[in-house]
Amino acid sequence: MRHLTILGSTGSIGTSTLAVVKHNPDQYTVRALVAGNNVALMTEQCLAFHPVYACMADGAAALALKANLASVGVATAVMSGAQAA
């Protein structure tokens, strides 16, 4: 089992990578997702892959993501800025 961190998970390469992960769950697990400010897609990705960490470049986006995940009981730790470095 390979544990992955996906940088730019909401971009084209990131979403393509996650499609491969989704089709090979016995080979890969997602430990962390990193994105800029696409809260809607990052929320979907966290619901699908349950990463330990989700890091957003934008602080306001991180707060929105944290609220979205808390409202559905997902325990992913959300970080931004220096906290995410």
PDB file of C-alpha atoms in Angstrom, residues 2-85:
ATOM      1  CA  ARG A   2       1.358   3.400  -0.994  1.00  0.00           C
ATOM      2  CA  HIS A   3       0.333   6.446   1.033  1.00  0.00           C
ATOM      3  CA  LEU A   4      -0.016   9.558  -1.122  1.00  0.00           C
ATOM      4  CA  THR A   5      -0.010  13.317  -0.684  1.00  0.00           C
ATOM      5  CA  ILE A   6      -1.643  14.997  -3.666  1.00  0.00           C
ATOM      6  CA  LEU A   7      -0.372  18.522  -4.352  1.00  0.00           C
ATOM      7  CA  GLY A   8      -2.823  20.553  -6.409  1.00  0.00           C
ATOM      8  CA  SER A   9      -5.576  18.009  -5.882  1.00  0.00           C
ATOM      9  CA  THR A  10      -8.286  20.216  -7.407  1.00  0.00           C
ATOM     10  CA  GLY A  11      -6.334  20.871 -10.593  1.00  0.00           C
ATOM     11  CA  SER A  12      -6.224  18.776 -13.734  1.00  0.00           C
ATOM     12  CA  ILE A  13      -3.293  16.545 -12.766  1.00  0.00           C
ATOM     13  CA  GLY A  14      -4.561  16.185  -9.202  1.00  0.00           C
ATOM     14  CA  THR A  15      -8.041  15.111 -10.250  1.00  0.00           C
ATOM     15  CA  SER A  16      -6.560  12.670 -12.777  1.00  0.00           C
ATOM     16  CA  THR A  17      -4.331  11.200 -10.082  1.00  0.00           C
ATOM     17  CA  LEU A  18      -7.282  10.798  -7.729  1.00  0.00           C
ATOM     18  CA  ALA A  19      -9.211   8.983 -10.476  1.00  0.00           C
ATOM     19  CA  VAL A  20      -6.380   6.435 -10.637  1.00  0.00           C
ATOM     20  CA  VAL A  21      -6.396   6.111  -6.838  1.00  0.00           C
ATOM     21  CA  LYS A  22     -10.175   5.582  -6.846  1.00  0.00           C
ATOM     22  CA  HIS A  23      -9.827   2.701  -9.303  1.00  0.00           C
ATOM     23  CA  ASN A  24      -6.964   1.092  -7.331  1.00  0.00           C
ATOM     24  CA  PRO A  25      -7.983   1.260  -3.648  1.00  0.00           C
ATOM     25  CA  ASP A  26      -5.944  -1.836  -2.820  1.00  0.00           C
ATOM     26  CA  GLN A  27      -2.744  -0.103  -3.970  1.00  0.00           C
ATOM     27  CA  TYR A  28      -3.135   3.498  -2.760  1.00  0.00           C
ATOM     28  CA  THR A  29      -4.458   5.529   0.132  1.00  0.00           C
ATOM     29  CA  VAL A  30      -4.600   9.330   0.291  1.00  0.00           C
ATOM     30  CA  ARG A  31      -2.956  10.787   3.403  1.00  0.00           C
ATOM     31  CA  ALA A  32      -3.111  14.478   2.449  1.00  0.00           C
ATOM     32  CA  LEU A  33      -4.704  16.754  -0.130  1.00  0.00           C
ATOM     33  CA  VAL A  34      -3.346  20.211  -0.955  1.00  0.00           C
ATOM     34  CA  ALA A  35      -5.199  22.869  -2.975  1.00  0.00           C
ATOM     35  CA  GLY A  36      -5.560  26.604  -3.473  1.00  0.00           C
ATOM     36  CA  ASN A  37      -9.116  27.802  -2.923  1.00  0.00           C
ATOM     37  CA  ASN A  38     -11.617  25.423  -4.577  1.00  0.00           C
ATOM     38  CA  VAL A  39     -13.619  24.572  -1.471  1.00  0.00           C
ATOM     39  CA  ALA A  40     -16.415  22.712  -3.257  1.00  0.00           C
ATOM     40  CA  LEU A  41     -14.127  20.251  -5.025  1.00  0.00           C
ATOM     41  CA  MET A  42     -11.841  19.841  -2.007  1.00  0.00           C
ATOM     42  CA  THR A  43     -14.903  19.010   0.105  1.00  0.00           C
ATOM     43  CA  GLU A  44     -15.915  16.322  -2.411  1.00  0.00           C
ATOM     44  CA  GLN A  45     -12.381  14.919  -2.423  1.00  0.00           C
ATOM     45  CA  CYS A  46     -12.228  14.778   1.369  1.00  0.00           C
ATOM     46  CA  LEU A  47     -15.573  12.973   1.472  1.00  0.00           C
ATOM     47  CA  ALA A  48     -14.383  10.468  -1.119  1.00  0.00           C
ATOM     48  CA  PHE A  49     -10.856   9.775   0.168  1.00  0.00           C
ATOM     49  CA  HIS A  50     -10.932  10.676   3.899  1.00  0.00           C
ATOM     50  CA  PRO A  51      -7.386  12.074   4.046  1.00  0.00           C
ATOM     51  CA  VAL A  52      -5.765  12.707   7.416  1.00  0.00           C
ATOM     52  CA  TYR A  53      -4.881  16.270   6.327  1.00  0.00           C
ATOM     53  CA  ALA A  54      -6.341  18.826   3.916  1.00  0.00           C
ATOM     54  CA  CYS A  55      -4.269  21.948   3.278  1.00  0.00           C
ATOM     55  CA  MET A  56      -5.607  25.071   1.569  1.00  0.00           C
ATOM     56  CA  ALA A  57      -3.414  27.959   0.414  1.00  0.00           C
ATOM     57  CA  ASP A  58      -6.215  30.436   1.128  1.00  0.00           C
ATOM     58  CA  GLY A  59      -7.114  30.918   4.795  1.00  0.00           C
ATOM     59  CA  ALA A  60     -10.770  31.777   4.157  1.00  0.00           C
ATOM     60  CA  ALA A  61     -11.089  28.680   1.968  1.00  0.00           C
ATOM     61  CA  ALA A  62      -9.620  26.571   4.770  1.00  0.00           C
ATOM     62  CA  LEU A  63     -12.212  27.886   7.224  1.00  0.00           C
ATOM     63  CA  ALA A  64     -15.027  27.129   4.780  1.00  0.00           C
ATOM     64  CA  LEU A  65     -13.657  23.624   4.158  1.00  0.00           C
ATOM     65  CA  LYS A  66     -13.368  22.980   7.882  1.00  0.00           C
ATOM     66  CA  ALA A  67     -17.012  24.008   8.367  1.00  0.00           C
ATOM     67  CA  ASN A  68     -18.162  21.833   5.451  1.00  0.00           C
ATOM     68  CA  LEU A  69     -16.361  18.768   6.785  1.00  0.00           C
ATOM     69  CA  ALA A  70     -17.502  19.331  10.371  1.00  0.00           C
ATOM     70  CA  SER A  71     -21.125  19.544   9.228  1.00  0.00           C
ATOM     71  CA  VAL A  72     -20.935  15.989   7.841  1.00  0.00           C
ATOM     72  CA  GLY A  73     -18.724  14.519  10.562  1.00  0.00           C
ATOM     73  CA  VAL A  74     -15.492  14.122   8.589  1.00  0.00           C
ATOM     74  CA  ALA A  75     -12.468  14.254  10.911  1.00  0.00           C
ATOM     75  CA  THR A  76      -9.885  15.462   8.361  1.00  0.00           C
ATOM     76  CA  ALA A  77      -7.548  18.065   9.898  1.00  0.00           C
ATOM     77  CA  VAL A  78      -7.727  21.280   7.841  1.00  0.00           C
ATOM     78  CA  MET A  79      -4.768  23.661   7.711  1.00  0.00           C
ATOM     79  CA  SER A  80      -3.647  26.753   5.825  1.00  0.00           C
ATOM     80  CA  GLY A  81      -0.719  29.145   5.630  1.00  0.00           C
ATOM     81  CA  ALA A  82       2.305  28.482   7.860  1.00  0.00           C
ATOM     82  CA  GLN A  83       0.354  25.744   9.655  1.00  0.00           C
ATOM     83  CA  ALA A  84       0.235  23.779   6.410  1.00  0.00           C
ATOM     84  CA  ALA A  85       3.923  24.182   5.543  1.00  0.00           C
TER      85      ALA A  85
END
